[in-house]
PDB file of C-alpha atoms in Angstrom:
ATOM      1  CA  UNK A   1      94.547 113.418 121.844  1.00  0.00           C
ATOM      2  CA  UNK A   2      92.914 116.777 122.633  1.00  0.00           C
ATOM      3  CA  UNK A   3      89.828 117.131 119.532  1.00  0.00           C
ATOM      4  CA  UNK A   4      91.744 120.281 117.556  1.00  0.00           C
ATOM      5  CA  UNK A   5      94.469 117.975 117.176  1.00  0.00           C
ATOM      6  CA  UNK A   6      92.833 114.827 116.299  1.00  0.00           C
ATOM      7  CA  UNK A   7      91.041 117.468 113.249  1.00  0.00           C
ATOM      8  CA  UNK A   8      94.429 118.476 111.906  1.00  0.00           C
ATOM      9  CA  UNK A   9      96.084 114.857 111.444  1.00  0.00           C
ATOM     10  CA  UNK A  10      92.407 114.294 109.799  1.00  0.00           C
ATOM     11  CA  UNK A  11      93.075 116.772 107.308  1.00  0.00           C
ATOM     12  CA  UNK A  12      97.037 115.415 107.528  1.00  0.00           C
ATOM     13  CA  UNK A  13      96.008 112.507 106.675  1.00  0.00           C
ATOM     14  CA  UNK A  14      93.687 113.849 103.634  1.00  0.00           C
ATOM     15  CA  UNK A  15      96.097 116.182 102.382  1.00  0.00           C
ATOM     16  CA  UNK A  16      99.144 112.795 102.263  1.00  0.00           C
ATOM     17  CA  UNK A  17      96.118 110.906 100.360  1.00  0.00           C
ATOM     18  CA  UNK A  18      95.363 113.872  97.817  1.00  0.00           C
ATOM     19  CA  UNK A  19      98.963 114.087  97.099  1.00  0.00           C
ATOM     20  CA  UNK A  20     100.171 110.386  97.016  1.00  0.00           C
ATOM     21  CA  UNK A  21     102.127 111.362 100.116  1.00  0.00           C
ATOM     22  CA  UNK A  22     104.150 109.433 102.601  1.00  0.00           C
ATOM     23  CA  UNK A  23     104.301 112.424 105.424  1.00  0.00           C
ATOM     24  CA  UNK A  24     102.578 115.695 106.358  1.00  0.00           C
ATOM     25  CA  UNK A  25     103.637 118.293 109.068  1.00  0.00           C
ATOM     26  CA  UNK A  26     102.649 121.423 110.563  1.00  0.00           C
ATOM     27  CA  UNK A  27     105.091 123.458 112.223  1.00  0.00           C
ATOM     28  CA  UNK A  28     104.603 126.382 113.871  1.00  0.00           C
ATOM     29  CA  UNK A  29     107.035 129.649 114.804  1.00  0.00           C
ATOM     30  CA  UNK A  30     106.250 130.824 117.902  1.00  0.00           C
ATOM     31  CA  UNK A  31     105.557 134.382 119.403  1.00  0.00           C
ATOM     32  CA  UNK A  32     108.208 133.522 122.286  1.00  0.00           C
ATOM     33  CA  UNK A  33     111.417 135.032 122.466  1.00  0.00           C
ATOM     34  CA  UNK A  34     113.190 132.789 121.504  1.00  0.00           C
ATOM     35  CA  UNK A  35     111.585 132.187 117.969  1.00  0.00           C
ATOM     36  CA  UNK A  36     112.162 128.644 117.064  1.00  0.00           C
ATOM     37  CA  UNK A  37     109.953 126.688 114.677  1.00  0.00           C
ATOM     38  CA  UNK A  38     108.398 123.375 116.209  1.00  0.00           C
ATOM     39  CA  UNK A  39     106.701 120.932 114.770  1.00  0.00           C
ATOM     40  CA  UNK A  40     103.267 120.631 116.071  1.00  0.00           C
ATOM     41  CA  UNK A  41     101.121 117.821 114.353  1.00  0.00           C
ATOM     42  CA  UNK A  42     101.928 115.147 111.670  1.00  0.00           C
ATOM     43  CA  UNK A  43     100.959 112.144 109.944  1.00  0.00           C
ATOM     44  CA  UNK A  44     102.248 109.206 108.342  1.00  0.00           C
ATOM     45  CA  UNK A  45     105.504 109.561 110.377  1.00  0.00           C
ATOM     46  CA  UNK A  46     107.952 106.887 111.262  1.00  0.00           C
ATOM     47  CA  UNK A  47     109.011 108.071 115.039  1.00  0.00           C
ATOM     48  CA  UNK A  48     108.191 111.020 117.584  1.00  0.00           C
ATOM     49  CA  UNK A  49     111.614 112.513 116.780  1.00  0.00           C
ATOM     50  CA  UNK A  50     110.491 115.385 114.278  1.00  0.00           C
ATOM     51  CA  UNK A  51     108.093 116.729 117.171  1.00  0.00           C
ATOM     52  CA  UNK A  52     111.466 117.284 119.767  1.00  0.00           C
ATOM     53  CA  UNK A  53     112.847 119.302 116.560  1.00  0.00           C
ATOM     54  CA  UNK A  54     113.204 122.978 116.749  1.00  0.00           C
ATOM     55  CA  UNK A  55     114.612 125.481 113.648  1.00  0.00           C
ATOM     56  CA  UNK A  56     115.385 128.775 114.148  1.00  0.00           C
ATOM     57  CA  UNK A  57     114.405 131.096 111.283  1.00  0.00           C
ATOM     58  CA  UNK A  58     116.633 130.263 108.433  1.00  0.00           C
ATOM     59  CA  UNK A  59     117.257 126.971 109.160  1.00  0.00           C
ATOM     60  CA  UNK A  60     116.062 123.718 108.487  1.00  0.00           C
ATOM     61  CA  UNK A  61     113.187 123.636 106.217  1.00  0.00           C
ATOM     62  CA  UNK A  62     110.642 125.189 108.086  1.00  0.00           C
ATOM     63  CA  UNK A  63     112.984 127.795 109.437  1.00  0.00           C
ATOM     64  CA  UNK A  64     113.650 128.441 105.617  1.00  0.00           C
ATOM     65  CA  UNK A  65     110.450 128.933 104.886  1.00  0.00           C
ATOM     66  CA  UNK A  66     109.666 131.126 108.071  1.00  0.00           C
ATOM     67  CA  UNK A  67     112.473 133.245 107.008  1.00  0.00           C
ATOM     68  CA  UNK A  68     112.152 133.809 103.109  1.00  0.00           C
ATOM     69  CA  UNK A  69     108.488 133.336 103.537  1.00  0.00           C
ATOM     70  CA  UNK A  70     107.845 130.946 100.156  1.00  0.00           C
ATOM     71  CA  UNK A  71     107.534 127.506  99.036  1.00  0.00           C
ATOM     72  CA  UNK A  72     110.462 125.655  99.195  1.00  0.00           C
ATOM     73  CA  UNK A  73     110.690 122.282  97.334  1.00  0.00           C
ATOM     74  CA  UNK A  74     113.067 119.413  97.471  1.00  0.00           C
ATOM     75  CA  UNK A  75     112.821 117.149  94.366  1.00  0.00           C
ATOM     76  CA  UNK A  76     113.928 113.544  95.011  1.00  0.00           C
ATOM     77  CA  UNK A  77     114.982 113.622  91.527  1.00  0.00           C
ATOM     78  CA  UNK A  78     117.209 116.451  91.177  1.00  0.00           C
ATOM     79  CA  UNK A  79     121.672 116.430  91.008  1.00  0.00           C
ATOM     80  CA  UNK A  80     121.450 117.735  94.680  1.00  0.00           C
ATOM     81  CA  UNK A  81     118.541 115.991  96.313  1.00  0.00           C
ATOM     82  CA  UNK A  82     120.823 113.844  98.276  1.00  0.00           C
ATOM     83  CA  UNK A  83     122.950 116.826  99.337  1.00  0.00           C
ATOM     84  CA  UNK A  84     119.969 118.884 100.344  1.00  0.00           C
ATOM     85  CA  UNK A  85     118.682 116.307 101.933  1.00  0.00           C
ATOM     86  CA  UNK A  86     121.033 116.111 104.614  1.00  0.00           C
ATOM     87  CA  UNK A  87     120.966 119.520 105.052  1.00  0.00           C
ATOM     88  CA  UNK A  88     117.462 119.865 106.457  1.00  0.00           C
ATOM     89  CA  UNK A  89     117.017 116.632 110.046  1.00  0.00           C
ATOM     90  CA  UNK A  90     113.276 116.230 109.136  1.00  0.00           C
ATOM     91  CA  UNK A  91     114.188 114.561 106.178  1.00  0.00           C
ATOM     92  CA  UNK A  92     116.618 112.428 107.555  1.00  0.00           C
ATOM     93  CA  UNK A  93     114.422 111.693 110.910  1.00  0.00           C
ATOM     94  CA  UNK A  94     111.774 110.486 108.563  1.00  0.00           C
ATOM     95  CA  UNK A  95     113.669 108.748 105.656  1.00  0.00           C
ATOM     96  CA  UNK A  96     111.835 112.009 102.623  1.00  0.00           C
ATOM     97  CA  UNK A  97     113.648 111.517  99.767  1.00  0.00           C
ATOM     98  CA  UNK A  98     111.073 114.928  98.759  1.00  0.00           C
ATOM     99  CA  UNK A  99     109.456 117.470 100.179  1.00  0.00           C
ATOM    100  CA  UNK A 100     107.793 120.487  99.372  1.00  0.00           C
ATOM    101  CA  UNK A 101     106.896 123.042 102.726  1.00  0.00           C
ATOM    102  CA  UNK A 102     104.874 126.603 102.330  1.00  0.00           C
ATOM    103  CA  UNK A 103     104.393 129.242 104.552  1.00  0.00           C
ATOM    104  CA  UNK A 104     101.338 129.604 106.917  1.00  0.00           C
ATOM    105  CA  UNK A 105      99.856 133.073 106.968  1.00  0.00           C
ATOM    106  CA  UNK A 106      97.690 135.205 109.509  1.00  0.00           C
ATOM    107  CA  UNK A 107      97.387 138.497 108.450  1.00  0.00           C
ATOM    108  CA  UNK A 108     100.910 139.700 107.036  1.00  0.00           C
ATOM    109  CA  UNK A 109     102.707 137.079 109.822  1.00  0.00           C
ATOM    110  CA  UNK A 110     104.085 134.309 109.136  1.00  0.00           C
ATOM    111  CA  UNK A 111     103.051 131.661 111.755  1.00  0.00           C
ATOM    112  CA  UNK A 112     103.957 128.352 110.548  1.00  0.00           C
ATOM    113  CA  UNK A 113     104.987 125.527 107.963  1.00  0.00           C
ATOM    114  CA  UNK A 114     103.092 122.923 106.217  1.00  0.00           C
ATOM    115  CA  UNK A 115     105.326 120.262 104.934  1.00  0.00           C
ATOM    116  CA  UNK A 116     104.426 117.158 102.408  1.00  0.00           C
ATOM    117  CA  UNK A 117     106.924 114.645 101.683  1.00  0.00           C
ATOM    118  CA  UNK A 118     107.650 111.427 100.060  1.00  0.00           C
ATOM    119  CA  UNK A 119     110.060 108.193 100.745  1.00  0.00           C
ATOM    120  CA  UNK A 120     110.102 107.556  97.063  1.00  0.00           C
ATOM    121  CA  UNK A 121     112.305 109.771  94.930  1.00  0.00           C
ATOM    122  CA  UNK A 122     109.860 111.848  93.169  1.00  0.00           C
ATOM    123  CA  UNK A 123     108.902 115.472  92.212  1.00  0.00           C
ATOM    124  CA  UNK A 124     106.085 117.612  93.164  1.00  0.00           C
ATOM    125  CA  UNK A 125     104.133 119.093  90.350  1.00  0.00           C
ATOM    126  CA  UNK A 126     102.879 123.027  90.533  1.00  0.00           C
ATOM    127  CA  UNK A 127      99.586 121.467  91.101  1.00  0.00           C
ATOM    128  CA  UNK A 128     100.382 119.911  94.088  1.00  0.00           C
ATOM    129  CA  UNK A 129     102.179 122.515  95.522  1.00  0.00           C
ATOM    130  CA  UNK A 130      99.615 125.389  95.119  1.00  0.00           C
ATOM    131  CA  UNK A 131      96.720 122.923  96.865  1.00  0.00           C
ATOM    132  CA  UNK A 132      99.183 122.787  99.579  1.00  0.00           C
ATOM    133  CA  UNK A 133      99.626 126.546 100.028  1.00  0.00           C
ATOM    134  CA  UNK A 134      95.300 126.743  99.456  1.00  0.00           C
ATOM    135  CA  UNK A 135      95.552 124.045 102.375  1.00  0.00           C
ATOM    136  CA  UNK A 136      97.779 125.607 104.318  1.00  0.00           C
ATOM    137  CA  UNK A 137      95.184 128.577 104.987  1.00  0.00           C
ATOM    138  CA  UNK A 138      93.270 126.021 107.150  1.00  0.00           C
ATOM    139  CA  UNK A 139      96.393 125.851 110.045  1.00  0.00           C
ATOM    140  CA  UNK A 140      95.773 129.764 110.075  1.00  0.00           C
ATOM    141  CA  UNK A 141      94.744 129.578 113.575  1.00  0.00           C
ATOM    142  CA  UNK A 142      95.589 126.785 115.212  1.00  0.00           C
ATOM    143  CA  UNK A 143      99.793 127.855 114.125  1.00  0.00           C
ATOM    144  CA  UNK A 144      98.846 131.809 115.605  1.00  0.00           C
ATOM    145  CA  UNK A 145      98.198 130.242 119.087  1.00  0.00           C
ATOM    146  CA  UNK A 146     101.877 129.323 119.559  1.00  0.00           C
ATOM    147  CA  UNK A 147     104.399 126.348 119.776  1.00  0.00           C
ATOM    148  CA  UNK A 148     102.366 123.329 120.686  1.00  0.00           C
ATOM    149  CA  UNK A 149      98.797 125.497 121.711  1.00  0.00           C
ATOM    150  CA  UNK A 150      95.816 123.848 119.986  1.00  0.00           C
ATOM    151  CA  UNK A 151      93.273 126.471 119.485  1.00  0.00           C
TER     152      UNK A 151
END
C-alpha cells in the first residue's frame, strides 16, 4: 500500500472512531472526460466492491453530492431510510443503514466525497456532520490528483 494511501485510511480510520462509525470513504470525481466519481480509499469496509463503483454526477451518493455540491445525509431512522437506501449501491454493497457524505473542495471545484456511515440504524447529529466537512479539507489534494492518483 503506497504511504499517501496508508495516511488516508489512518485518518479513515480516526475519523470512523471520532464518530462511532462503522465505514468511511473518499471518493473522488475525476478531471477525465468521462466524469465519474470513484471511490478511492476506505475503511472499515466489508468487501472490495465499493472501490469497482463509479457515479456519474447526480447519482449515487457521491455523484449527489458532486452535483448539488452539499452534505447529504441518510438517517437510519427516518420513514424513507429503507427506500433511500436502495437507491444509492454503496449502501447496499456495505450493509449502511446511515450515512452522511460532504463535498471535497479545492479552490471553487468540487473534487471529491467523504462518506461516514453506520450498520446500526442511527442519525448523525450537526456535530458530526460539520467535523466531517472540517475533515474533509484534509482529502483536498490527494481527490485534485484524479481517480485513483495518490498525491
Amino acid at each position: 500500500m503506497p504511504a499517501m494511501q496508508a495516511e488516508m485510511v489512518k485518518r479513515l480510520e480516526l475519523l470512523r472512531a471520532r464518530t462511532s462509525s462503522d465505514f468511511a470513504a473518499v471518493a473522488s470525481s475525476g478531471q477525465e472526460a468521462d466524469r465519474m466519481v470513484r471511490w478511492i480509499c476506505g475503511s472499515g469496509n466489508g468487501n472490495e466492491r465499493f472501490l469497482h463503483m463509479k457515479e456519474k454526477a447526480g447519482a449515487g451518493i457521491a455523484g449527489w453530492v458532486v452535483r448539488h455540491g452539499r452534505p447529504l445525509a441518510i438517517g437510519g431512522t427516518q420513514e424513507d431510510a429503507e427506500q433511500r437506501r436502495r437507491e444509492y449501491p454503496i449502501m447496499l454493497a456495505e450493509n449502511l443503514l446511515a450515512a452522511v457524505a460532504v463535498p471535497i473542495r479545492s479552490a471553487a471545484d468540487i473534487v471529491g466525497v467523504l462518506l461516514i456511515g453506520s450498520r446500526t440504524a442511527r442519525d448523525y447529529v450537526p456535530a458530526e456532520v460539520l467535523l466531517l466537512e472540517r475533515e474533509a479539507d484534509r482529502y483536498a489534494a490527494t481527490c485534485a490528483g484524479g481517480a485513483g492518483q495518490m498525491v
